[in-house]
XYZ file of N, CA and C in Angstrom:
309
model
N 64.372 22.730 90.852
C 64.358 23.496 92.084
C 63.878 22.599 93.214
N 64.383 22.815 94.384
C 64.030 22.036 95.558
C 62.880 22.721 96.291
N 61.836 21.960 96.536
C 60.666 22.497 97.231
C 60.276 21.494 98.307
N 60.224 21.931 99.540
C 59.844 21.053 100.637
C 58.331 21.119 100.842
N 57.713 19.958 100.862
C 56.269 19.859 101.072
C 56.056 19.075 102.360
N 55.485 19.701 103.378
C 55.224 18.963 104.623
C 54.323 17.756 104.346
N 54.696 16.608 104.894
C 53.947 15.378 104.607
C 52.492 15.489 105.063
N 52.217 16.278 106.093
C 50.836 16.445 106.551
C 49.990 17.249 105.553
N 50.626 17.938 104.607
C 49.903 18.683 103.570
C 49.580 17.835 102.340
N 50.175 16.649 102.260
C 49.980 15.796 101.088
C 48.629 15.088 101.170
N 47.838 15.226 100.106
C 46.554 14.526 100.007
C 46.765 13.136 99.426
N 47.461 13.087 98.282
C 47.759 11.792 97.665
C 48.884 11.917 96.659
N 49.477 10.760 96.356
C 50.509 10.634 95.336
C 49.888 9.892 94.164
N 50.182 10.341 92.958
C 49.625 9.690 91.775
C 50.728 9.484 90.737
N 50.849 8.259 90.239
C 51.838 7.954 89.212
C 51.533 8.771 87.962
N 52.584 9.318 87.376
C 52.453 10.124 86.161
C 53.635 9.785 85.257
N 53.450 8.732 84.471
C 54.499 8.168 83.625
C 55.699 7.806 84.490
N 56.870 8.397 84.265
C 58.025 8.006 85.077
C 58.192 8.877 86.322
N 57.276 9.772 86.564
C 57.302 10.637 87.738
C 56.118 10.321 88.643
N 56.065 11.021 89.775
C 54.919 10.944 90.674
C 54.429 12.363 90.899
N 53.131 12.561 90.783
C 52.522 13.856 91.045
C 52.068 13.873 92.505
N 52.554 14.858 93.245
C 52.177 15.022 94.647
C 51.051 16.046 94.701
N 49.870 15.621 95.115
C 48.726 16.525 95.263
C 48.706 16.953 96.731
N 48.863 18.245 96.968
C 48.976 18.747 98.339
C 48.152 20.009 98.505
N 48.139 20.519 99.733
C 47.324 21.688 100.066
C 47.647 22.899 99.201
N 48.882 23.020 98.743
C 49.281 24.169 97.939
C 49.232 23.941 96.439
N 48.676 22.827 96.005
C 48.588 22.533 94.573
C 49.128 21.159 94.257
N 49.965 21.072 93.235
C 50.563 19.791 92.879
C 51.937 20.004 92.264
N 52.799 19.023 92.477
C 54.164 19.083 91.973
C 54.589 17.689 91.524
N 55.472 17.639 90.529
C 56.043 16.379 90.076
C 57.341 16.126 90.823
N 57.534 14.866 91.203
C 58.790 14.475 91.827
C 59.341 13.262 91.093
N 60.644 13.112 91.171
C 61.322 12.005 90.514
C 61.546 10.902 91.537
N 60.492 10.204 91.874
C 60.532 9.142 92.872
C 59.521 8.096 92.453
N 59.633 6.907 92.979
C 58.658 5.875 92.618
C 57.521 5.839 93.630
N 56.354 5.471 93.167
C 55.196 5.350 94.039
C 55.453 4.268 95.086
N 56.100 3.207 94.684
C 56.409 2.103 95.607
C 57.302 2.577 96.756
N 58.338 3.361 96.451
C 59.229 3.829 97.513
C 58.517 4.798 98.456
N 57.638 5.634 97.918
C 56.860 6.553 98.765
C 55.892 5.772 99.650
N 55.258 4.757 99.077
C 54.329 3.928 99.847
C 55.065 3.231 100.992
N 56.256 2.727 100.730
C 57.036 2.054 101.771
C 57.510 3.046 102.840
N 57.978 4.204 102.413
C 58.505 5.197 103.342
C 57.431 5.741 104.283
N 56.222 5.923 103.765
C 55.135 6.505 104.552
C 54.008 5.506 104.801
N 54.354 4.233 104.951
C 53.366 3.149 105.071
C 52.360 3.357 106.200
N 52.762 3.962 107.279
C 51.852 4.158 108.398
C 50.796 5.220 108.154
N 51.074 6.134 107.239
C 50.179 7.270 107.018
C 49.432 7.233 105.695
N 49.851 6.367 104.789
C 49.260 6.319 103.446
C 48.808 4.906 103.102
N 47.820 4.823 102.215
C 47.316 3.527 101.769
C 47.166 3.551 100.249
N 47.552 2.446 99.621
C 47.405 2.339 98.166
C 45.939 2.010 97.868
N 45.340 2.772 96.951
C 43.956 2.522 96.568
C 43.856 1.967 95.149
N 44.942 2.090 94.411
C 44.974 1.670 93.009
C 46.438 1.501 92.653
N 46.735 0.842 91.567
C 48.149 0.634 91.236
C 48.882 1.949 91.007
N 48.157 3.019 90.710
C 48.795 4.296 90.439
C 48.500 5.393 91.438
N 47.866 5.073 92.588
C 47.496 6.119 93.550
C 47.683 5.633 94.990
N 48.327 6.483 95.798
C 48.497 6.246 97.230
C 47.944 7.479 97.946
N 47.002 7.266 98.889
C 46.291 8.369 99.542
C 46.633 8.435 101.028
N 46.685 9.661 101.560
C 46.888 9.865 103.004
C 45.641 9.397 103.746
N 45.812 8.445 104.645
C 44.676 7.889 105.392
C 43.933 8.986 106.152
N 44.657 9.933 106.744
C 44.035 11.012 107.521
C 43.178 11.927 106.662
N 43.409 11.939 105.359
C 42.648 12.808 104.449
C 41.377 12.144 103.924
N 41.203 10.850 104.184
C 40.037 10.130 103.662
C 38.855 10.322 104.604
N 37.779 10.864 104.061
C 36.556 11.017 104.858
C 35.768 9.712 104.862
N 35.632 9.119 103.664
C 34.846 7.879 103.553
C 35.086 7.238 102.195
N 34.580 6.023 102.093
C 34.561 5.314 100.819
C 33.126 5.370 100.323
N 32.948 5.805 99.098
C 31.601 5.930 98.531
C 31.498 5.062 97.284
N 30.283 4.668 96.965
C 30.031 3.905 95.748
C 29.477 4.862 94.703
N 30.122 4.902 93.552
C 29.690 5.807 92.487
C 28.473 5.237 91.766
N 27.870 6.033 90.913
C 26.669 5.613 90.194
C 26.930 4.422 89.272
N 28.194 4.254 88.853
C 28.515 3.116 87.987
C 29.026 1.907 88.775
N 28.862 1.940 90.115
C 29.179 0.793 90.949
C 30.613 0.695 91.425
N 31.442 1.655 91.087
C 32.839 1.631 91.536
C 32.952 2.295 92.901
N 33.932 1.871 93.662
C 34.198 2.481 94.961
C 35.244 3.567 94.779
N 35.051 4.681 95.488
C 35.990 5.784 95.377
C 36.212 6.426 96.731
N 37.339 7.094 96.868
C 37.691 7.795 98.093
C 37.129 9.206 98.038
N 36.497 9.633 99.126
C 36.036 11.009 99.285
C 36.965 11.646 100.311
N 37.580 12.762 99.931
C 38.537 13.422 100.811
C 37.843 14.319 101.831
N 38.425 14.432 103.019
C 37.880 15.247 104.112
C 37.837 16.730 103.781
N 38.815 17.215 103.066
C 38.922 18.653 102.841
C 37.967 19.179 101.777
N 37.181 18.305 101.183
C 36.201 18.741 100.196
C 36.775 19.017 98.824
N 38.086 18.809 98.654
C 38.664 19.038 97.326
C 38.104 18.016 96.351
N 37.906 18.418 95.141
C 37.311 17.571 94.124
C 38.341 17.200 93.070
N 38.997 16.053 93.238
C 39.908 15.606 92.182
C 39.118 15.324 90.911
N 39.782 15.296 89.770
C 39.076 14.952 88.530
C 38.342 13.622 88.665
N 37.239 13.500 87.959
C 36.414 12.292 88.025
C 37.247 11.047 87.771
N 36.991 10.016 88.542
C 37.654 8.711 88.460
C 39.119 8.730 88.894
N 39.594 9.824 89.458
C 40.999 9.883 89.865
C 41.256 9.093 91.138
N 40.275 9.010 92.017
C 40.472 8.315 93.286
C 39.594 7.070 93.401
N 39.483 6.342 92.306
C 38.747 5.073 92.288
C 39.589 4.015 93.006
N 38.942 3.222 93.831
C 39.625 2.143 94.551
C 39.480 0.867 93.730
N 40.597 0.223 93.456
C 40.525 -1.031 92.716
C 39.977 -2.125 93.631
N 39.364 -3.119 93.038
C 38.817 -4.227 93.834
C 39.906 -4.904 94.651
N 41.084 -4.962 94.090
C 42.220 -5.605 94.757
C 42.591 -4.896 96.062
N 42.426 -3.593 96.124
C 42.850 -2.814 97.290
C 41.701 -2.425 98.219
N 40.466 -2.710 97.854
C 39.304 -2.261 98.626
C 39.314 -2.764 100.070
N 39.576 -4.042 100.284
C 39.562 -4.595 101.641
C 40.619 -3.928 102.512
N 41.803 -3.684 101.959
C 42.878 -3.046 102.729
C 42.517 -1.601 103.077
N 41.904 -0.893 102.136
C 41.488 0.497 102.397
C 40.472 0.523 103.535
N 39.494 -0.348 103.475
C 38.473 -0.386 104.545
C 39.093 -0.739 105.891
N 40.017 -1.684 105.896
C 40.693 -2.083 107.123
C 41.488 -0.916 107.718
N 42.191 -0.192 106.865
C 42.994 0.947 107.334
C 42.109 2.074 107.884
N 40.944 2.277 107.259
C 40.047 3.334 107.737
C 39.436 2.988 109.087
N 39.336 1.686 109.370
C 38.808 1.256 110.659
C 39.892 1.223 111.728
N 41.108 1.588 111.327
C 42.200 1.642 112.291
C 43.006 0.370 112.384
N 42.811 -0.530 111.438
C 43.524 -1.829 111.489
C 44.830 -1.845 110.801
């Protein structure tokens, strides 16, 4: 079935085997698209935080350090993704910080 999800409602995209799970204001849905193509299409509004997760920059409240020393994204809307779902990889940390500063 075809379901239109406004891009401003999308919190983040997460790789899920050969699909991508779109986490949005109304819940979550699987789409048959690649994370890479979504990242390229919405490059101005989204940032990759991990090899399997791309987050809407406007939805990021801050970057926090967890008790085990990992960096993670805290969302503005207060939604609580499952633990460790929005961990920022060391490889992407500098880019995430740069994007949050408007760079």
